[in-house]
Tab-separated table of C-alpha atoms in Angstrom:
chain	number	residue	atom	x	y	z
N	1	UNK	CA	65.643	-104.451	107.607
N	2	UNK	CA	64.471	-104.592	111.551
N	3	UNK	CA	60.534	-103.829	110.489
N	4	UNK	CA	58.788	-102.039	113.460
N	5	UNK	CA	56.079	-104.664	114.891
N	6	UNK	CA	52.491	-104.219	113.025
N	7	UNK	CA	49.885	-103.551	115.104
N	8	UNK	CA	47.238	-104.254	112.852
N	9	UNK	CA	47.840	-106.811	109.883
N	10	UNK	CA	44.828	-105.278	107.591
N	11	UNK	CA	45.365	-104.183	104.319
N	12	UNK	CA	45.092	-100.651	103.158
N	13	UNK	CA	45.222	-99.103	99.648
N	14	UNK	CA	46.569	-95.659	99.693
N	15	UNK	CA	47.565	-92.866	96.668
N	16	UNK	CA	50.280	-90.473	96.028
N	17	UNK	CA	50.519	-88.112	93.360
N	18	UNK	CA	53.617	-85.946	91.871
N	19	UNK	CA	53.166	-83.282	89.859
N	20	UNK	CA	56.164	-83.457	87.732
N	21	UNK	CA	55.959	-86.516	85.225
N	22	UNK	CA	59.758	-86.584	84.659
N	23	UNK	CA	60.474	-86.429	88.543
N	24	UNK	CA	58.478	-89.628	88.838
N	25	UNK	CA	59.880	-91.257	86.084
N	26	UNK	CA	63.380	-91.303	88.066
N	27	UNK	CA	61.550	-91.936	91.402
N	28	UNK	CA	60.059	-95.111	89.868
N	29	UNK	CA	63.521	-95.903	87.825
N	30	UNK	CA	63.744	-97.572	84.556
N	31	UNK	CA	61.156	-100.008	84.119
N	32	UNK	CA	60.056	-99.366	87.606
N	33	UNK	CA	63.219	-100.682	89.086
N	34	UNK	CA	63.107	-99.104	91.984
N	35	UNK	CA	59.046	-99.236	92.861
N	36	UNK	CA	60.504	-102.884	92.726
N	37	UNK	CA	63.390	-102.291	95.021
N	38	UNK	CA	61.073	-100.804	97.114
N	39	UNK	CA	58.123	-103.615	96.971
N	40	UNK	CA	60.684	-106.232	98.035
N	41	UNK	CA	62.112	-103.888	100.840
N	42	UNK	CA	58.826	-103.269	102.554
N	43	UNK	CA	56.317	-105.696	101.658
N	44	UNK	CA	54.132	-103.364	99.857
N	45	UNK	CA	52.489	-103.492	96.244
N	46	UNK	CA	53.250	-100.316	94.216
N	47	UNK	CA	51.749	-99.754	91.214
N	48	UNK	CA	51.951	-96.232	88.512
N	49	UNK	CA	49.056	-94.625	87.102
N	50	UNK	CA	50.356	-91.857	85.132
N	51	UNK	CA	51.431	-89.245	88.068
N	52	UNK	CA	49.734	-91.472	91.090
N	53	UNK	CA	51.409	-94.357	92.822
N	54	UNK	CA	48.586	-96.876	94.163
N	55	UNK	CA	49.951	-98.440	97.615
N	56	UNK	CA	48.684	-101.468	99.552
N	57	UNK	CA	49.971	-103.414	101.981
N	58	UNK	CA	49.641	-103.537	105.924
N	59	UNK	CA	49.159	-99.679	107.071
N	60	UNK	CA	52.367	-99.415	108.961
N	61	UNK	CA	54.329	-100.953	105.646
N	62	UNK	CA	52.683	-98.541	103.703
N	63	UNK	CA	53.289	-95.819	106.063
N	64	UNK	CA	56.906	-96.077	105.600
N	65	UNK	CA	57.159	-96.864	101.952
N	66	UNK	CA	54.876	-93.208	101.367
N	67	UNK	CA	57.366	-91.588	103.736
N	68	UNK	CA	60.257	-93.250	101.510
N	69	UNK	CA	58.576	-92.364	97.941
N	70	UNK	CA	57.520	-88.236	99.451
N	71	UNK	CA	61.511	-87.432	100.474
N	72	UNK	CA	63.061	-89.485	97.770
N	73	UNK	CA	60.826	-87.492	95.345
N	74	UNK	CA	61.888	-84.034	97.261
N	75	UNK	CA	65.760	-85.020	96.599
N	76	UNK	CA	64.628	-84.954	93.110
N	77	UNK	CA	63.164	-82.040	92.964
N	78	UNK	CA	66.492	-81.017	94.665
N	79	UNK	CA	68.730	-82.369	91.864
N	80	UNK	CA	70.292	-85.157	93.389
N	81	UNK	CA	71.230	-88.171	91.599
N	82	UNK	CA	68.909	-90.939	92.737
N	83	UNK	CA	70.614	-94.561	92.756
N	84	UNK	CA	68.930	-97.977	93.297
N	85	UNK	CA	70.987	-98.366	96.547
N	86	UNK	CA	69.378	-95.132	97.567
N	87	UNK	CA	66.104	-97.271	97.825
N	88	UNK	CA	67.560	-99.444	100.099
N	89	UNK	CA	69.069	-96.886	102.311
N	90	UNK	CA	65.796	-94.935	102.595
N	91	UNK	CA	64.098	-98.020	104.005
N	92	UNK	CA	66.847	-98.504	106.895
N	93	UNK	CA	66.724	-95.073	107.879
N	94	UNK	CA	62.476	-94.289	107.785
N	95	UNK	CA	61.941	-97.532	109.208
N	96	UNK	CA	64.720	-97.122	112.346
N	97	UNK	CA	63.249	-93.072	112.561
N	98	UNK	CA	60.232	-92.029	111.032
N	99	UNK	CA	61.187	-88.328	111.540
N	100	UNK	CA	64.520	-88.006	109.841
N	101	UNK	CA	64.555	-85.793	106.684
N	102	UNK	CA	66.742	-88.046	104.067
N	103	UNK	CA	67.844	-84.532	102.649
N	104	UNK	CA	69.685	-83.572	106.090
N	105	UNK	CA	71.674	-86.895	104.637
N	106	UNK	CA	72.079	-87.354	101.173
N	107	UNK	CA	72.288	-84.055	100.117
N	108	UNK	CA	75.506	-83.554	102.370
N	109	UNK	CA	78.048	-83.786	99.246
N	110	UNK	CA	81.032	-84.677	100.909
N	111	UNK	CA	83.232	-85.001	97.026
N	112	UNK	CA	82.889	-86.152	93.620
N	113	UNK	CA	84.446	-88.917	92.996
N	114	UNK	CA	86.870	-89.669	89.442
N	115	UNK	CA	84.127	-91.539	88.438
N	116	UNK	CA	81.544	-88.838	88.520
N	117	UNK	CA	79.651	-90.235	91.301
N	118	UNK	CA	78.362	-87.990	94.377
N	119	UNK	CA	80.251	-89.303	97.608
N	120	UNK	CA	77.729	-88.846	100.225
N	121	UNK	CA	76.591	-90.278	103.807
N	122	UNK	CA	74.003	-93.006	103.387
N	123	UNK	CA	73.144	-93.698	107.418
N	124	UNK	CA	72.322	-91.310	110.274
N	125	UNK	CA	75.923	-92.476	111.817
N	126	UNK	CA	77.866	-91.542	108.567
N	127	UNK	CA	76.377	-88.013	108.684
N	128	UNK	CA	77.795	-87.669	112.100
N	129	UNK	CA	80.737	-88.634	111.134
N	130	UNK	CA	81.599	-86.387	108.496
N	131	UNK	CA	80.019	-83.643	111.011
N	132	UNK	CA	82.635	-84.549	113.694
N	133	UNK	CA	85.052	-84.537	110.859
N	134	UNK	CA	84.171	-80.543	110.307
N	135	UNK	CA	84.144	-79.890	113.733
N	136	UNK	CA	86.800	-81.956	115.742
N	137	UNK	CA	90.459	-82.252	114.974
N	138	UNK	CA	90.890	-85.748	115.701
N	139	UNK	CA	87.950	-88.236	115.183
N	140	UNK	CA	88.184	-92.357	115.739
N	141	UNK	CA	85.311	-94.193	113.389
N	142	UNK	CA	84.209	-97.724	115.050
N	143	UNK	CA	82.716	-100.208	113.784
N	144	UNK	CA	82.394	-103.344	111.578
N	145	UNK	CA	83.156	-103.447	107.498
N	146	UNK	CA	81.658	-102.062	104.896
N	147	UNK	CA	80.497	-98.812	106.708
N	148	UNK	CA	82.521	-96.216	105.351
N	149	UNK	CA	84.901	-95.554	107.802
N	150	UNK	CA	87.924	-95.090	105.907
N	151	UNK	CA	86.254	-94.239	102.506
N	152	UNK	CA	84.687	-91.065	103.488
N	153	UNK	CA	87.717	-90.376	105.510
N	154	UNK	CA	89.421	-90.045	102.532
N	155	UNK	CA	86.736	-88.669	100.773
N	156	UNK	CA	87.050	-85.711	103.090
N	157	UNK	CA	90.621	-85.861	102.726
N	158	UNK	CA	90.525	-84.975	99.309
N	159	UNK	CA	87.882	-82.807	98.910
N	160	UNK	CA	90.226	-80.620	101.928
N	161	UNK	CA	93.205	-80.773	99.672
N	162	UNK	CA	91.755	-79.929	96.903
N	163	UNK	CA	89.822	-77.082	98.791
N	164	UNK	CA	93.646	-76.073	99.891
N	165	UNK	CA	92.139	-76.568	103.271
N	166	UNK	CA	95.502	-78.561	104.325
N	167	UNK	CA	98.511	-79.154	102.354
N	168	UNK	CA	99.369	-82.679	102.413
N	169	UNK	CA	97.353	-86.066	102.972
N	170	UNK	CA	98.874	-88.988	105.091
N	171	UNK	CA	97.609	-92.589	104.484
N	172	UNK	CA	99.004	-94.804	106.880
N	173	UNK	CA	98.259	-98.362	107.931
N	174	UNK	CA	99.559	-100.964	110.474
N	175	UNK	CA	101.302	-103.759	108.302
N	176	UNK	CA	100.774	-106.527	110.893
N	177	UNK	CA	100.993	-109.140	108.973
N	178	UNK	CA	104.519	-108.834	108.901
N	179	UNK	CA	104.819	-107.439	111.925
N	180	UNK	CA	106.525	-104.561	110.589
N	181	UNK	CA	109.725	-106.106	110.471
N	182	UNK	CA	110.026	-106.128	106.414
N	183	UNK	CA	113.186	-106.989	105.652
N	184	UNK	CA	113.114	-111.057	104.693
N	185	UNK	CA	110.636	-109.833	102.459
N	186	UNK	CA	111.994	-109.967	98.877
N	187	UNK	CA	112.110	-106.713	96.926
N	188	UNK	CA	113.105	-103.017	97.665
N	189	UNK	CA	110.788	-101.374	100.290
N	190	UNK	CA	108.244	-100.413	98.167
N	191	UNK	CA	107.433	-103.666	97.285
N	192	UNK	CA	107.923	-105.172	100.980
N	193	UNK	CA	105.176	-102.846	101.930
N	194	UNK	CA	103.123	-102.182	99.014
N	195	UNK	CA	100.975	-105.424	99.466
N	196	UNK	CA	99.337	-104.118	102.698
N	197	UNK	CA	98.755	-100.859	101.545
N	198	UNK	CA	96.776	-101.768	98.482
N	199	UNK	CA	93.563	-101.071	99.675
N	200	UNK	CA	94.303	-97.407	100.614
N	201	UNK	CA	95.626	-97.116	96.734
N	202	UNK	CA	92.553	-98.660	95.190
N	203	UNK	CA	90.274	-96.008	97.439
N	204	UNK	CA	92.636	-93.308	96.691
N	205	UNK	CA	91.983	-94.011	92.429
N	206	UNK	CA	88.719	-94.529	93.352
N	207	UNK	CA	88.233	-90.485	94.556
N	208	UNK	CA	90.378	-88.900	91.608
N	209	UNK	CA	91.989	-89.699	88.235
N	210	UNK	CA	94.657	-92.321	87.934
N	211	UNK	CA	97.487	-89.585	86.642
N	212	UNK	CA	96.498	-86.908	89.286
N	213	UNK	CA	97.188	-89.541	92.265
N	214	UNK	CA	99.905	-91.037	90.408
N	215	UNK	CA	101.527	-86.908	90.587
N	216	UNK	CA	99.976	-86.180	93.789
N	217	UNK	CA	102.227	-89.485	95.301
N	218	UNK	CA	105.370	-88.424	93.162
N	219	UNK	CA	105.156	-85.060	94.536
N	220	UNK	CA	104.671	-86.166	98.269
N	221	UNK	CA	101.606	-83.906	98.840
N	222	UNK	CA	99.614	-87.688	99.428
N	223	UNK	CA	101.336	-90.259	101.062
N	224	UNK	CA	100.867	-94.014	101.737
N	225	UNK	CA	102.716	-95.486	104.045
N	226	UNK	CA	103.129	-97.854	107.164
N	227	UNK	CA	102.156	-96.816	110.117
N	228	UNK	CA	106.140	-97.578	112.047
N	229	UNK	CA	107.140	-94.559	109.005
N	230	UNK	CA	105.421	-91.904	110.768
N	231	UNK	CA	107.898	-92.431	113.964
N	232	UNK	CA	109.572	-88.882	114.387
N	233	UNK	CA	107.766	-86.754	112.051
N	234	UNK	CA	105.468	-83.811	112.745
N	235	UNK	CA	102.437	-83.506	110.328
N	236	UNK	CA	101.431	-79.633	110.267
N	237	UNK	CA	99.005	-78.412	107.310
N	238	UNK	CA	97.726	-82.025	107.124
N	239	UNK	CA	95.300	-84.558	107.061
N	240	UNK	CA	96.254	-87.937	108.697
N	241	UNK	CA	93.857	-91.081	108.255
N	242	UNK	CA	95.417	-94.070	110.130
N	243	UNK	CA	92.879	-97.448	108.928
N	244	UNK	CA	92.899	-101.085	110.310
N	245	UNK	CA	93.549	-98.961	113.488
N	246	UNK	CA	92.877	-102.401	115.931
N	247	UNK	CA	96.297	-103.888	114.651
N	248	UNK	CA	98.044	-100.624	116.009
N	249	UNK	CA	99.373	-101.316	119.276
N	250	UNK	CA	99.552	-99.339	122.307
N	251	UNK	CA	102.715	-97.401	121.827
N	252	UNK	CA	102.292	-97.291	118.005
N	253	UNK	CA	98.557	-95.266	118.718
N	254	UNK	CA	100.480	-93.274	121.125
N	255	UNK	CA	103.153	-92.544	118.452
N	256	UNK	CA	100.641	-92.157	115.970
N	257	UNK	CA	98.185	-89.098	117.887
N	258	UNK	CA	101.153	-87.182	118.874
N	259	UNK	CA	102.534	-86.753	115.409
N	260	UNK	CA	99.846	-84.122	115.001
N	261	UNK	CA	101.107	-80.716	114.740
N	262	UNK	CA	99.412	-77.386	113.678
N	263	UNK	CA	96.347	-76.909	111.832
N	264	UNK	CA	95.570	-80.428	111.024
N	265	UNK	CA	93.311	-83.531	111.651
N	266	UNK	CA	93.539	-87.105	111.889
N	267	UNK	CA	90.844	-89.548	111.537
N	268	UNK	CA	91.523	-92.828	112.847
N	269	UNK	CA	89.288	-96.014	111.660
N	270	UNK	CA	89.001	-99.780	112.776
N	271	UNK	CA	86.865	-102.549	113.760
N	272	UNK	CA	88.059	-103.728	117.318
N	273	UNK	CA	86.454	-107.150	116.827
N	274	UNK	CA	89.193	-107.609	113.930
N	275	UNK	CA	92.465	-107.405	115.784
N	276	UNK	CA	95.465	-109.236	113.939
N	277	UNK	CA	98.037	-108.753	116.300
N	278	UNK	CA	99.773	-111.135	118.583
N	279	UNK	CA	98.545	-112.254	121.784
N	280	UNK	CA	99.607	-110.568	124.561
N	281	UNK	CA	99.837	-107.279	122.610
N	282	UNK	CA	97.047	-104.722	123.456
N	283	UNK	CA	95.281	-102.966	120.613
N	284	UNK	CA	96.041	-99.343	120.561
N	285	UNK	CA	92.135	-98.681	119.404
N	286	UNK	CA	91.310	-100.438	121.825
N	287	UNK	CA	92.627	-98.822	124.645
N	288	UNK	CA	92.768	-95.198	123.298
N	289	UNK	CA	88.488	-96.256	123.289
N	290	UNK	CA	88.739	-96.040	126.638
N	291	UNK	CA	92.043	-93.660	127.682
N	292	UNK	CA	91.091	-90.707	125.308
N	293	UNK	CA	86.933	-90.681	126.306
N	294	UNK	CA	85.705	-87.431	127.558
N	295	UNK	CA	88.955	-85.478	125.856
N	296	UNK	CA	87.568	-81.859	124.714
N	297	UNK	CA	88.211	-81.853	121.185
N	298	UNK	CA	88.350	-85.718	120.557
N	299	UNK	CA	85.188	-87.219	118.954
N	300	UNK	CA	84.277	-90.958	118.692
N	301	UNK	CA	81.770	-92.554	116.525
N	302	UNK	CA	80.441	-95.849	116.732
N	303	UNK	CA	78.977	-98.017	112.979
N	304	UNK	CA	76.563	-100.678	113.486
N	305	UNK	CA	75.882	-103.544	110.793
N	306	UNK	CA	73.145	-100.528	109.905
N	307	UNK	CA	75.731	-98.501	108.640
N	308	UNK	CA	76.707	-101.600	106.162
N	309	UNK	CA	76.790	-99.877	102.713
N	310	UNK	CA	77.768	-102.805	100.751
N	311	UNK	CA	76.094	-105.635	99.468
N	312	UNK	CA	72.732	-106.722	101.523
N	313	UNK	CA	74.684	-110.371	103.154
N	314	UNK	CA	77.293	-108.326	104.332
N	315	UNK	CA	74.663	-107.478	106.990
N	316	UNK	CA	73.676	-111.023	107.630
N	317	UNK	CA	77.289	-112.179	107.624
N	318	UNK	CA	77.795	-109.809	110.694
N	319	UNK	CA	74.885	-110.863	112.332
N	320	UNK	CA	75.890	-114.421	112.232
N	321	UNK	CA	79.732	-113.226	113.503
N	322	UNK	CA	78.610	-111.561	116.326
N	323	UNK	CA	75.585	-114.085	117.542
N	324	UNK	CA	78.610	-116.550	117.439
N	325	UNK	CA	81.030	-114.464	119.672
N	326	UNK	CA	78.369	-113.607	121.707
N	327	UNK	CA	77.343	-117.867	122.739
N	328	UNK	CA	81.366	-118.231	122.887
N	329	UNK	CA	80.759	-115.554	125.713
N	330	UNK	CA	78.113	-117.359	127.045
């Protein structure tokens, strides 16, 4: 967590209290998990006194772990489902901007998942993305792993089908590896290809019951497929995510926004410090980044390792990536 520099390293005791018992219960999680959590995030102590948390620690640390404990304790009182990796997220987002409301956030329910679980931006970038989603018909989401990208994409995907918002969903992806040329591969086509489309299956299961997708594919109203399959076509009624977008190249990204037809949108996701392809073969992300910019109705939004919503190294790992590229540079 990038801590804001302390001014003044004395130590100040401060003291919240809730009125509703059960509310705090959940704020503090079982066994006081997540006053834990939250001690190890901040550098605080926390302790519960029947409805009053005691706080000390360095003002500004306790400054931010009050503003953390007051909202998270508001999305109670809202009914949302507090998780331990809400803790975490809370911290990132109070400590970067002191004067964001979490609720403007986490309470924008984006789907239920098949698992029960509220899919729902965790970072002030991931809200803007599913905003631009709303509000522009195509939208490109930058940035590194692990920050939601292509699962909210087809989060909203979903929850538009299922809101018979569009007809049909299109999954495609670049099968580099194999530079699309499939056929010494052994097997019928669906097995060629089925290895580099894996990922979009296992996020696809993740947002709805095994035997609905499993129908839903039969049928044709979702489809997963290579990106060099959507050469010809016309997608009206639909939504079109295109992921590992940085091993499209030029003329496939070219292909790829003009298959757009009538009353649908296509969100297109990458990480443009991951290209796979060739050399000598531009990346089609990386040059619609800069052809497409200023387009009216075209909306680009860039993740940061702050956006990271997986485990905590996944952050560090980053980090470590990018101060490398950058002395390569050097």
């Amino acid at each position: 967590m990038d801590k804001p520099a302390p001014t003044d390293n004395s130590t100040v005791t401060r003291r919240i209290s809730f009125p509703d018992y059960e509310l705090i219960q959940s704020l503090c999680g079982e066994r006081n998990a997540h006053l834990g959590l939250l001690e190890k995030e901040v550098g605080v102590s926390l302790n519960l006194r029947g409805n009053v948390i005691l706080l000390r620690g360095r003002d500004w640390e306790v400054d931010v772990a009050e503003r953390v404990l007051k909202q998270l304790y508001g999305l109670l009182e809202a009914d949302y489902p507090l998780y331990p990796s809400d803790i975490q997220y809370a911290v990132r987002i109070l400590s970067g901007d002191r004067s964001v409301e979490l609720k403007t956030i986490f309470k924008e329910e984006v789907y239920i998942s098949s698992k029960k679980k509220l899919i729902t931006p965790k970072t002030i970038n991931q809200k803007k993305y599913i905003d631009s989603i709303k509000n522009f018909d195509i939208v490109f989401g930058i940035g590194p792993a692990g920050t939601g990208k292509t699962y909210l994409a087809m989060a909203m995907a979903v929850s538009s089908l299922i809101k018979k918002e569009v007809n049909r969903v299109v999954l495609a992806r670049p099968a580099v590896e194999a530079g699309e040329h499939l056929g010494f591969l052994p097997g019928d086509l669906y097995e060629k290809v089925n290895p580099y489309l894996r990922p979009l299956y296992d996020a696809l299961h993740d947002m709805m019951p095994f035997e609905n997708a499993s129908r839903l594919l039969e049928q044709g109203v979702i489809e997963v497929a290579p990106l060099a399959f959507m050469r010809g076509r016309t997608l009206n009624d639909s939504f079109v995510i295109l992921d590992e977008a940085q091993n499209a190249t030029s003329e496939q990204m070219k292909m790829f926004l003009t298959r757009l037809g009538f009353s649908s949108k296509a969100v297109i996701t990458g990480d443009v410090t991951q290209t796979d392809l060739p050399k000598g073969k531009t990346s089609g992300l990386i040059e619609a980044k800069e052809t497409l910019r200023g387009i009216k109705g075209i909306q680009f939004i860039y993740f940061s390792r702050e956006d990271v919503v997986r485990h905590r190294l996944v952050q560090e790992i980053i980090d470590a990536y990018e101060k490398m590229e950058s002395q390569r540079q050097a």
